[in-house]
Amino acid sequence: MIPPGAIDCDVHVTVPSVRDLLPYMEPYWREHVERRGLERENFDTSAYPPGAAINARPDWKPEKGPAGGSLPALQQHILDPLAPEFAICNVIHGAQMIFSEDLSLALCRGINNWLAAEWLDRDPRLRASIVVPPHSPDLAAEEVERLAGDKRFVQVLLLAMAEVPLGRRFMWPLYRVAEKHGLPIGVHAGSSFRHPPSAGGWGSLYLEDYVSFAQGHAGALNSLLAEGVFQKFPDLRVVLIESGVTWLPASMWRFNKTWRGVRAEVPWLNRLPADIVRERVRLTAQPFDAPPDAASLLSILDQFGSDEMLLFATDYPHWHYDEDEVLPAGLPPDLLRKITRDNPLATYPRLKQETP
Amino acid sequence: MAKHIVAAVAEIPPGGRKIVTVRGREIGVFNIDGTFHALINRCPHQGAVLCEGAIVSRLEAPMPGEYRLTRPGTMIRCPWHCWEFDIATGQSWCEPDDVKARSYSVSVEPGEALAKGPFKAETVAVSVEQDYVVVDV
Ligand code: FES
């Protein structure tokens, strides 16, 4: 069902424990972590609690260690059976949420070094997103510069909900560097929990948080559009990762409609916003909150007004589907080829570049 | 199409406008810096009385934060949902190629010439000493 040469745009690699990062951290920060006993923590996030069933498909749970924490398991579950040409590894870790900007950077560096050595070096099919301290765009830009020479890093990873909305000018130093190096900004579902995931306040239940994540993505996209990030950085692309899919056409319709009336507030936004989204924004297609029948599915896809926006992703090891039902049934072959291969290649220019 | 005399030039000073009815159609006649323009008084969006909206400038920004006020007083903003239209062409700011208000060609003619016809002056009394705004409807 998955055509050959597919590109899996969202595979989760889990850091088993901060202890595993120590060899990959600078001596100063290694000592800092050890003196504070931080290696006994793993900064698990309440967005992705390891115990939540949705975060690990039962047949993908290893005997020991966290789901997504073992390369042989990833090979056995995804790389060998589905045979993607590439799989892009995204690490979600508490390092991205820590308040201390310096410790956040130190841990993110450790994660990136660990990713390169323990994963990318060991399987040539793997690519990765650069993990950065998102609340410190200058330090984040530094980390991107440090790794930009390694073409196996193909994207910069942020979470949808951070300290400030992602379009704010505060964030622009990071976008400038990402654009310069041909790295899309991946906006993954999740929050650093500086603010409630629902704009109405803190919910009581995990369910609320989880469902609100799609609104977090909508908010991030609204901010990127309204602040003019796509005008300021004409070569920058944004990939919404694990955002769900079907909310986007309705959200864009509302954005267009309101923009017509208040566009003088954002005079740089001088084209239909939905057209900008079609050109510059991509979505990973898992989880795909697809309707059960092919006709309704195609009608939703039609509302996107573009067949270039969706990117194939297994979202390994999260439990959104069983067996190999990674894409909804009923996709025409042409679209299937686009989603699984052409669109990812067009989105991530580095996939076509030579790696050492 | 026929030429209709809709106002004496002196009635619509620069920056001013007059709503007239020609062949049952309401039309807004505008004077921008001495040049006259005419638009249908009906917004292509949902039919509001477009020509009664605020006359505004073009606010533009080639980049975020680089604000420019260009062409002062050349746009009309619909009183209902604030879509903006270029008074000279009827083109909407947001979708200039697809969403337009109907515009009419306008000329200024001396009363002397008008006295000879073939012009229609349903509501305006013409005297040979004045110039008149003429709309082609
Ligand atoms: S009726 Fe004019 S903008 Fe809606």
JSON list of N, CA and C in Angstrom, two decimals, chain A residues 262-302:
[
{"chain": "A", "resi": 262, "resn": "VAL", "atom": "N", "xyz": [-10.20, 43.35, 7.57]},
{"chain": "A", "resi": 262, "resn": "VAL", "atom": "CA", "xyz": [-9.27, 44.06, 8.46]},
{"chain": "A", "resi": 262, "resn": "VAL", "atom": "C", "xyz": [-7.86, 44.09, 7.89]},
{"chain": "A", "resi": 263, "resn": "ARG", "atom": "N", "xyz": [-7.75, 43.89, 6.61]},
{"chain": "A", "resi": 263, "resn": "ARG", "atom": "CA", "xyz": [-6.43, 43.72, 6.02]},
{"chain": "A", "resi": 263, "resn": "ARG", "atom": "C", "xyz": [-5.54, 44.95, 6.22]},
{"chain": "A", "resi": 264, "resn": "ALA", "atom": "N", "xyz": [-6.13, 46.13, 6.41]},
{"chain": "A", "resi": 264, "resn": "ALA", "atom": "CA", "xyz": [-5.30, 47.32, 6.58]},
{"chain": "A", "resi": 264, "resn": "ALA", "atom": "C", "xyz": [-4.46, 47.24, 7.86]},
{"chain": "A", "resi": 265, "resn": "GLU", "atom": "N", "xyz": [-4.87, 46.38, 8.79]},
{"chain": "A", "resi": 265, "resn": "GLU", "atom": "CA", "xyz": [-4.07, 46.19, 10.01]},
{"chain": "A", "resi": 265, "resn": "GLU", "atom": "C", "xyz": [-2.76, 45.46, 9.71]},
{"chain": "A", "resi": 266, "resn": "VAL", "atom": "N", "xyz": [-2.77, 44.66, 8.66]},
{"chain": "A", "resi": 266, "resn": "VAL", "atom": "CA", "xyz": [-1.60, 43.84, 8.31]},
{"chain": "A", "resi": 266, "resn": "VAL", "atom": "C", "xyz": [-1.27, 44.09, 6.83]},
{"chain": "A", "resi": 267, "resn": "PRO", "atom": "N", "xyz": [-0.87, 45.32, 6.49]},
{"chain": "A", "resi": 267, "resn": "PRO", "atom": "CA", "xyz": [-0.76, 45.66, 5.07]},
{"chain": "A", "resi": 267, "resn": "PRO", "atom": "C", "xyz": [0.26, 44.81, 4.30]},
{"chain": "A", "resi": 268, "resn": "TRP", "atom": "N", "xyz": [1.19, 44.17, 5.02]},
{"chain": "A", "resi": 268, "resn": "TRP", "atom": "CA", "xyz": [2.15, 43.29, 4.33]},
{"chain": "A", "resi": 268, "resn": "TRP", "atom": "C", "xyz": [1.49, 42.03, 3.81]},
{"chain": "A", "resi": 269, "resn": "LEU", "atom": "N", "xyz": [0.33, 41.72, 4.36]},
{"chain": "A", "resi": 269, "resn": "LEU", "atom": "CA", "xyz": [-0.37, 40.52, 3.92]},
{"chain": "A", "resi": 269, "resn": "LEU", "atom": "C", "xyz": [-1.17, 40.90, 2.68]},
{"chain": "A", "resi": 270, "resn": "ASN", "atom": "N", "xyz": [-0.52, 40.83, 1.53]},
{"chain": "A", "resi": 270, "resn": "ASN", "atom": "CA", "xyz": [-1.11, 41.44, 0.34]},
{"chain": "A", "resi": 270, "resn": "ASN", "atom": "C", "xyz": [-1.60, 40.43, -0.68]},
{"chain": "A", "resi": 271, "resn": "ARG", "atom": "N", "xyz": [-1.79, 39.18, -0.23]},
{"chain": "A", "resi": 271, "resn": "ARG", "atom": "CA", "xyz": [-2.41, 38.17, -1.10]},
{"chain": "A", "resi": 271, "resn": "ARG", "atom": "C", "xyz": [-3.35, 37.36, -0.22]},
{"chain": "A", "resi": 272, "resn": "LEU", "atom": "N", "xyz": [-4.21, 36.60, -0.89]},
{"chain": "A", "resi": 272, "resn": "LEU", "atom": "CA", "xyz": [-5.12, 35.76, -0.12]},
{"chain": "A", "resi": 272, "resn": "LEU", "atom": "C", "xyz": [-4.30, 34.87, 0.82]},
{"chain": "A", "resi": 273, "resn": "PRO", "atom": "N", "xyz": [-4.53, 34.97, 2.13]},
{"chain": "A", "resi": 273, "resn": "PRO", "atom": "CA", "xyz": [-3.72, 34.18, 3.05]},
{"chain": "A", "resi": 273, "resn": "PRO", "atom": "C", "xyz": [-3.74, 32.68, 2.75]},
{"chain": "A", "resi": 274, "resn": "ALA", "atom": "N", "xyz": [-4.87, 32.16, 2.32]},
{"chain": "A", "resi": 274, "resn": "ALA", "atom": "CA", "xyz": [-4.93, 30.72, 2.04]},
{"chain": "A", "resi": 274, "resn": "ALA", "atom": "C", "xyz": [-3.98, 30.35, 0.90]},
{"chain": "A", "resi": 275, "resn": "ASP", "atom": "N", "xyz": [-3.75, 31.29, -0.03]},
{"chain": "A", "resi": 275, "resn": "ASP", "atom": "CA", "xyz": [-2.80, 31.00, -1.12]},
{"chain": "A", "resi": 275, "resn": "ASP", "atom": "C", "xyz": [-1.38, 30.90, -0.57]},
{"chain": "A", "resi": 276, "resn": "ILE", "atom": "N", "xyz": [-1.08, 31.76, 0.40]},
{"chain": "A", "resi": 276, "resn": "ILE", "atom": "CA", "xyz": [0.25, 31.70, 1.03]},
{"chain": "A", "resi": 276, "resn": "ILE", "atom": "C", "xyz": [0.41, 30.34, 1.73]},
{"chain": "A", "resi": 277, "resn": "VAL", "atom": "N", "xyz": [-0.63, 29.94, 2.43]},
{"chain": "A", "resi": 277, "resn": "VAL", "atom": "CA", "xyz": [-0.57, 28.66, 3.14]},
{"chain": "A", "resi": 277, "resn": "VAL", "atom": "C", "xyz": [-0.35, 27.52, 2.14]},
{"chain": "A", "resi": 278, "resn": "ARG", "atom": "N", "xyz": [-1.07, 27.57, 1.04]},
{"chain": "A", "resi": 278, "resn": "ARG", "atom": "CA", "xyz": [-0.91, 26.49, 0.04]},
{"chain": "A", "resi": 278, "resn": "ARG", "atom": "C", "xyz": [0.51, 26.40, -0.46]},
{"chain": "A", "resi": 279, "resn": "GLU", "atom": "N", "xyz": [1.15, 27.54, -0.60]},
{"chain": "A", "resi": 279, "resn": "GLU", "atom": "CA", "xyz": [2.52, 27.51, -1.12]},
{"chain": "A", "resi": 279, "resn": "GLU", "atom": "C", "xyz": [3.56, 27.13, -0.08]},
{"chain": "A", "resi": 280, "resn": "ARG", "atom": "N", "xyz": [3.34, 27.54, 1.16]},
{"chain": "A", "resi": 280, "resn": "ARG", "atom": "CA", "xyz": [4.46, 27.51, 2.10]},
{"chain": "A", "resi": 280, "resn": "ARG", "atom": "C", "xyz": [4.27, 26.59, 3.30]},
{"chain": "A", "resi": 281, "resn": "VAL", "atom": "N", "xyz": [3.06, 26.09, 3.49]},
{"chain": "A", "resi": 281, "resn": "VAL", "atom": "CA", "xyz": [2.81, 25.29, 4.69]},
{"chain": "A", "resi": 281, "resn": "VAL", "atom": "C", "xyz": [2.48, 23.85, 4.28]},
{"chain": "A", "resi": 282, "resn": "ARG", "atom": "N", "xyz": [3.02, 22.92, 5.02]},
{"chain": "A", "resi": 282, "resn": "ARG", "atom": "CA", "xyz": [2.79, 21.50, 4.77]},
{"chain": "A", "resi": 282, "resn": "ARG", "atom": "C", "xyz": [2.30, 20.84, 6.05]},
{"chain": "A", "resi": 283, "resn": "LEU", "atom": "N", "xyz": [1.64, 19.71, 5.93]},
{"chain": "A", "resi": 283, "resn": "LEU", "atom": "CA", "xyz": [1.16, 18.99, 7.11]},
{"chain": "A", "resi": 283, "resn": "LEU", "atom": "C", "xyz": [1.54, 17.52, 7.02]},
{"chain": "A", "resi": 284, "resn": "THR", "atom": "N", "xyz": [1.97, 16.96, 8.13]},
{"chain": "A", "resi": 284, "resn": "THR", "atom": "CA", "xyz": [2.18, 15.51, 8.12]},
{"chain": "A", "resi": 284, "resn": "THR", "atom": "C", "xyz": [0.82, 14.84, 8.24]},
{"chain": "A", "resi": 285, "resn": "ALA", "atom": "N", "xyz": [0.68, 13.74, 7.51]},
{"chain": "A", "resi": 285, "resn": "ALA", "atom": "CA", "xyz": [-0.65, 13.15, 7.33]},
{"chain": "A", "resi": 285, "resn": "ALA", "atom": "C", "xyz": [-0.94, 12.05, 8.35]},
{"chain": "A", "resi": 286, "resn": "GLN", "atom": "N", "xyz": [-0.37, 12.14, 9.52]},
{"chain": "A", "resi": 286, "resn": "GLN", "atom": "CA", "xyz": [-0.70, 11.19, 10.57]},
{"chain": "A", "resi": 286, "resn": "GLN", "atom": "C", "xyz": [-0.48, 11.87, 11.92]},
{"chain": "A", "resi": 287, "resn": "PRO", "atom": "N", "xyz": [-1.43, 11.94, 12.82]},
{"chain": "A", "resi": 287, "resn": "PRO", "atom": "CA", "xyz": [-2.76, 11.36, 12.69]},
{"chain": "A", "resi": 287, "resn": "PRO", "atom": "C", "xyz": [-3.59, 12.11, 11.64]},
{"chain": "A", "resi": 288, "resn": "PHE", "atom": "N", "xyz": [-4.41, 11.32, 10.97]},
{"chain": "A", "resi": 288, "resn": "PHE", "atom": "CA", "xyz": [-5.27, 11.87, 9.93]},
{"chain": "A", "resi": 288, "resn": "PHE", "atom": "C", "xyz": [-6.70, 11.62, 10.39]},
{"chain": "A", "resi": 289, "resn": "ASP", "atom": "N", "xyz": [-7.36, 12.69, 10.80]},
{"chain": "A", "resi": 289, "resn": "ASP", "atom": "CA", "xyz": [-8.73, 12.54, 11.29]},
{"chain": "A", "resi": 289, "resn": "ASP", "atom": "C", "xyz": [-9.67, 12.42, 10.10]},
{"chain": "A", "resi": 290, "resn": "ALA", "atom": "N", "xyz": [-9.41, 11.37, 9.32]},
{"chain": "A", "resi": 290, "resn": "ALA", "atom": "CA", "xyz": [-10.11, 11.23, 8.04]},
{"chain": "A", "resi": 290, "resn": "ALA", "atom": "C", "xyz": [-11.49, 10.64, 8.22]},
{"chain": "A", "resi": 291, "resn": "PRO", "atom": "N", "xyz": [-12.44, 11.09, 7.40]},
{"chain": "A", "resi": 291, "resn": "PRO", "atom": "CA", "xyz": [-13.75, 10.45, 7.42]},
{"chain": "A", "resi": 291, "resn": "PRO", "atom": "C", "xyz": [-13.61, 9.03, 6.88]},
{"chain": "A", "resi": 292, "resn": "PRO", "atom": "N", "xyz": [-14.55, 8.15, 7.27]},
{"chain": "A", "resi": 292, "resn": "PRO", "atom": "CA", "xyz": [-14.36, 6.72, 6.96]},
{"chain": "A", "resi": 292, "resn": "PRO", "atom": "C", "xyz": [-14.51, 6.37, 5.48]},
{"chain": "A", "resi": 293, "resn": "ASP", "atom": "N", "xyz": [-15.26, 7.15, 4.71]},
{"chain": "A", "resi": 293, "resn": "ASP", "atom": "CA", "xyz": [-15.46, 6.72, 3.32]},
{"chain": "A", "resi": 293, "resn": "ASP", "atom": "C", "xyz": [-14.66, 7.60, 2.36]},
{"chain": "A", "resi": 294, "resn": "ALA", "atom": "N", "xyz": [-14.27, 6.97, 1.26]},
{"chain": "A", "resi": 294, "resn": "ALA", "atom": "CA", "xyz": [-13.36, 7.63, 0.32]},
{"chain": "A", "resi": 294, "resn": "ALA", "atom": "C", "xyz": [-13.96, 8.92, -0.25]},
{"chain": "A", "resi": 295, "resn": "ALA", "atom": "N", "xyz": [-15.27, 8.93, -0.50]},
{"chain": "A", "resi": 295, "resn": "ALA", "atom": "CA", "xyz": [-15.87, 10.12, -1.13]},
{"chain": "A", "resi": 295, "resn": "ALA", "atom": "C", "xyz": [-15.75, 11.34, -0.21]},
{"chain": "A", "resi": 296, "resn": "SER", "atom": "N", "xyz": [-16.04, 11.16, 1.07]},
{"chain": "A", "resi": 296, "resn": "SER", "atom": "CA", "xyz": [-15.92, 12.29, 1.99]},
{"chain": "A", "resi": 296, "resn": "SER", "atom": "C", "xyz": [-14.47, 12.71, 2.15]},
{"chain": "A", "resi": 297, "resn": "LEU", "atom": "N", "xyz": [-13.59, 11.72, 2.15]},
{"chain": "A", "resi": 297, "resn": "LEU", "atom": "CA", "xyz": [-12.16, 12.03, 2.26]},
{"chain": "A", "resi": 297, "resn": "LEU", "atom": "C", "xyz": [-11.73, 12.92, 1.10]},
{"chain": "A", "resi": 298, "resn": "LEU", "atom": "N", "xyz": [-12.12, 12.53, -0.11]},
{"chain": "A", "resi": 298, "resn": "LEU", "atom": "CA", "xyz": [-11.69, 13.30, -1.28]},
{"chain": "A", "resi": 298, "resn": "LEU", "atom": "C", "xyz": [-12.30, 14.69, -1.27]},
{"chain": "A", "resi": 299, "resn": "SER", "atom": "N", "xyz": [-13.50, 14.82, -0.73]},
{"chain": "A", "resi": 299, "resn": "SER", "atom": "CA", "xyz": [-14.10, 16.14, -0.70]},
{"chain": "A", "resi": 299, "resn": "SER", "atom": "C", "xyz": [-13.34, 17.05, 0.28]},
{"chain": "A", "resi": 300, "resn": "ILE", "atom": "N", "xyz": [-12.84, 16.48, 1.37]},
{"chain": "A", "resi": 300, "resn": "ILE", "atom": "CA", "xyz": [-12.04, 17.30, 2.29]},
{"chain": "A", "resi": 300, "resn": "ILE", "atom": "C", "xyz": [-10.71, 17.68, 1.64]},
{"chain": "A", "resi": 301, "resn": "LEU", "atom": "N", "xyz": [-10.11, 16.71, 0.97]},
{"chain": "A", "resi": 301, "resn": "LEU", "atom": "CA", "xyz": [-8.82, 17.01, 0.32]},
{"chain": "A", "resi": 301, "resn": "LEU", "atom": "C", "xyz": [-9.00, 18.09, -0.73]},
{"chain": "A", "resi": 302, "resn": "ASP", "atom": "N", "xyz": [-10.15, 18.06, -1.39]},
{"chain": "A", "resi": 302, "resn": "ASP", "atom": "CA", "xyz": [-10.46, 19.06, -2.39]},
{"chain": "A", "resi": 302, "resn": "ASP", "atom": "C", "xyz": [-10.49, 20.47, -1.78]}
]
